[in-house]
mmCIF file of C-alpha atoms in Angstrom:
data_model
loop_
_atom_site.group_PDB
_atom_site.id
_atom_site.type_symbol
_atom_site.label_atom_id
_atom_site.label_comp_id
_atom_site.label_asym_id
_atom_site.label_seq_id
_atom_site.Cartn_x
_atom_site.Cartn_y
_atom_site.Cartn_z
ATOM 1 C CA UNK X 1 0.132 0.053 -0.171
ATOM 2 C CA UNK X 2 1.296 3.382 -0.878
ATOM 3 C CA UNK X 3 1.434 6.237 1.579
ATOM 4 C CA UNK X 4 1.318 10.266 0.887
ATOM 5 C CA UNK X 5 2.534 12.882 2.282
ATOM 6 C CA UNK X 6 1.829 16.582 1.067
ATOM 7 C CA UNK X 7 4.090 19.666 2.436
ATOM 8 C CA UNK X 8 4.596 23.086 1.232
ATOM 9 C CA UNK X 9 1.243 24.679 2.092
ATOM 10 C CA UNK X 10 1.577 27.995 4.039
ATOM 11 C CA UNK X 11 0.294 31.755 3.644
ATOM 12 C CA UNK X 12 1.204 33.483 0.342
ATOM 13 C CA UNK X 13 0.139 36.977 -1.173
ATOM 14 C CA UNK X 14 -1.856 37.121 -4.092
ATOM 15 C CA UNK X 15 0.016 36.769 -7.027
ATOM 16 C CA UNK X 16 2.787 34.741 -5.402
ATOM 17 C CA UNK X 17 3.834 31.274 -6.146
ATOM 18 C CA UNK X 18 4.055 28.066 -4.113
ATOM 19 C CA UNK X 19 4.965 24.432 -4.964
ATOM 20 C CA UNK X 20 3.290 21.320 -2.962
ATOM 21 C CA UNK X 21 5.414 18.039 -2.545
ATOM 22 C CA UNK X 22 3.686 14.876 -2.081
ATOM 23 C CA UNK X 23 6.076 12.249 -0.994
ATOM 24 C CA UNK X 24 5.400 8.767 -1.554
ATOM 25 C CA UNK X 25 6.010 5.897 0.396
ATOM 26 C CA UNK X 26 5.463 2.304 -1.252
ATOM 27 C CA UNK X 27 7.005 0.619 -4.396
ATOM 28 C CA UNK X 28 3.474 0.667 -6.505
ATOM 29 C CA UNK X 29 3.799 4.476 -6.688
ATOM 30 C CA UNK X 30 5.338 4.811 -9.956
ATOM 31 C CA UNK X 31 2.340 2.478 -11.357
ATOM 32 C CA UNK X 32 -0.028 5.176 -9.985
ATOM 33 C CA UNK X 33 -2.079 7.949 -11.403
ATOM 34 C CA UNK X 34 -1.437 10.745 -9.612
ATOM 35 C CA UNK X 35 -3.614 13.821 -8.676
ATOM 36 C CA UNK X 36 -3.889 17.140 -6.571
ATOM 37 C CA UNK X 37 -7.609 17.832 -5.135
ATOM 38 C CA UNK X 38 -8.600 20.961 -2.716
ATOM 39 C CA UNK X 39 -11.117 21.526 -0.520
ATOM 40 C CA UNK X 40 -12.832 24.566 1.520
ATOM 41 C CA UNK X 41 -14.981 24.145 4.330
ATOM 42 C CA UNK X 42 -18.589 24.047 3.345
ATOM 43 C CA UNK X 43 -17.997 23.337 -0.466
ATOM 44 C CA UNK X 44 -17.548 20.128 -2.450
ATOM 45 C CA UNK X 45 -13.690 18.431 -3.103
ATOM 46 C CA UNK X 46 -12.646 20.152 -6.405
ATOM 47 C CA UNK X 47 -10.208 18.631 -8.934
ATOM 48 C CA UNK X 48 -7.245 20.364 -9.343
ATOM 49 C CA UNK X 49 -4.739 18.439 -11.927
ATOM 50 C CA UNK X 50 -3.721 15.086 -12.434
ATOM 51 C CA UNK X 51 -0.771 13.152 -14.286
ATOM 52 C CA UNK X 52 -0.462 9.643 -15.487
ATOM 53 C CA UNK X 53 2.477 7.188 -14.255
ATOM 54 C CA UNK X 54 4.972 8.692 -16.585
ATOM 55 C CA UNK X 55 4.013 12.551 -16.314
ATOM 56 C CA UNK X 56 3.471 12.560 -20.124
ATOM 57 C CA UNK X 57 -0.280 13.039 -19.624
ATOM 58 C CA UNK X 58 -1.741 15.781 -17.587
ATOM 59 C CA UNK X 59 -5.296 17.200 -16.710
ATOM 60 C CA UNK X 60 -5.962 20.001 -15.031
ATOM 61 C CA UNK X 61 -9.103 21.892 -13.554
ATOM 62 C CA UNK X 62 -10.990 25.017 -15.220
ATOM 63 C CA UNK X 63 -10.233 27.258 -12.700
ATOM 64 C CA UNK X 64 -6.385 26.224 -12.507
ATOM 65 C CA UNK X 65 -5.362 26.196 -16.095
ATOM 66 C CA UNK X 66 -2.604 28.271 -17.118
ATOM 67 C CA UNK X 67 -1.480 28.735 -13.369
ATOM 68 C CA UNK X 68 -0.837 25.633 -12.123
ATOM 69 C CA UNK X 69 1.512 22.736 -12.921
ATOM 70 C CA UNK X 70 1.389 19.076 -11.921
ATOM 71 C CA UNK X 71 4.978 17.102 -12.437
ATOM 72 C CA UNK X 72 6.359 13.806 -10.713
ATOM 73 C CA UNK X 73 10.115 12.544 -10.017
ATOM 74 C CA UNK X 74 9.466 8.798 -9.826
ATOM 75 C CA UNK X 75 13.205 7.853 -9.140
ATOM 76 C CA UNK X 76 12.078 10.692 -5.827
ATOM 77 C CA UNK X 77 8.522 9.056 -5.514
ATOM 78 C CA UNK X 78 7.355 12.523 -5.395
ATOM 79 C CA UNK X 79 4.442 14.613 -6.804
ATOM 80 C CA UNK X 80 4.617 18.388 -7.084
ATOM 81 C CA UNK X 81 2.300 21.053 -7.805
ATOM 82 C CA UNK X 82 3.679 24.279 -8.650
ATOM 83 C CA UNK X 83 0.959 27.052 -8.250
ATOM 84 C CA UNK X 84 1.675 30.785 -9.846
ATOM 85 C CA UNK X 85 -0.511 33.382 -10.064
ATOM 86 C CA UNK X 86 -2.158 32.506 -6.905
ATOM 87 C CA UNK X 87 -5.462 33.888 -5.991
ATOM 88 C CA UNK X 88 -7.551 34.539 -2.892
ATOM 89 C CA UNK X 89 -10.289 31.875 -4.199
ATOM 90 C CA UNK X 90 -7.188 29.464 -4.416
ATOM 91 C CA UNK X 91 -7.061 28.944 -0.562
ATOM 92 C CA UNK X 92 -7.817 25.416 0.500
ATOM 93 C CA UNK X 93 -6.684 22.327 2.065
ATOM 94 C CA UNK X 94 -4.330 20.598 -0.986
ATOM 95 C CA UNK X 95 -4.720 16.941 -1.023
ATOM 96 C CA UNK X 96 -2.438 14.243 -2.840
ATOM 97 C CA UNK X 97 -4.211 11.156 -4.234
ATOM 98 C CA UNK X 98 -3.235 8.247 -6.148
ATOM 99 C CA UNK X 99 -5.435 6.184 -8.007
ATOM 100 C CA UNK X 100 -4.828 2.836 -10.332
ATOM 101 C CA UNK X 101 -7.646 4.090 -12.789
ATOM 102 C CA UNK X 102 -7.304 6.969 -15.424
ATOM 103 C CA UNK X 103 -10.064 8.893 -13.937
ATOM 104 C CA UNK X 104 -10.226 12.647 -12.472
ATOM 105 C CA UNK X 105 -12.891 11.536 -10.031
ATOM 106 C CA UNK X 106 -12.266 12.054 -6.420
ATOM 107 C CA UNK X 107 -14.118 8.594 -5.850
ATOM 108 C CA UNK X 108 -11.717 6.507 -7.930
ATOM 109 C CA UNK X 109 -8.688 7.426 -5.956
ATOM 110 C CA UNK X 110 -8.053 4.977 -2.965
ATOM 111 C CA UNK X 111 -4.941 6.683 -1.329
ATOM 112 C CA UNK X 112 -4.869 9.934 0.294
ATOM 113 C CA UNK X 113 -2.359 12.046 1.851
ATOM 114 C CA UNK X 114 -3.271 14.210 5.172
ATOM 115 C CA UNK X 115 -3.691 17.487 3.122
ATOM 116 C CA UNK X 116 -1.570 20.532 3.340
ATOM 117 C CA UNK X 117 -3.275 24.196 3.929
ATOM 118 C CA UNK X 118 -2.743 26.864 1.565
ATOM 119 C CA UNK X 119 -3.818 30.688 2.426
ATOM 120 C CA UNK X 120 -3.807 33.295 -0.311
ATOM 121 C CA UNK X 121 -4.380 36.844 1.008
ATOM 122 C CA UNK X 122 -5.481 39.778 -0.905
#
């Protein structure tokens, strides 16, 4: 079983940049589709970005296209989310997740990290 630990969340000003990391433990990591989701209190979980096992196929949620970039380093068992041009509405807890299916639906992801808080001030 793969275990995931996110890091990198903090308070940042609007317009700034931040890079989140998701470190994985478990040999199956390199076979997983990996994704980032985010959630704020009272709102549904939102898909942010995902990529396949090789990192050659990426998908993004409409609200982050052109601003966020997902990548992975299988040698380091780590997934990254580079976030640029941050907006206050990007404030959320960001979760890293893994799936064995080619889906962007959070219900198809069976491995989740504990989350990292990103707060964007205006």
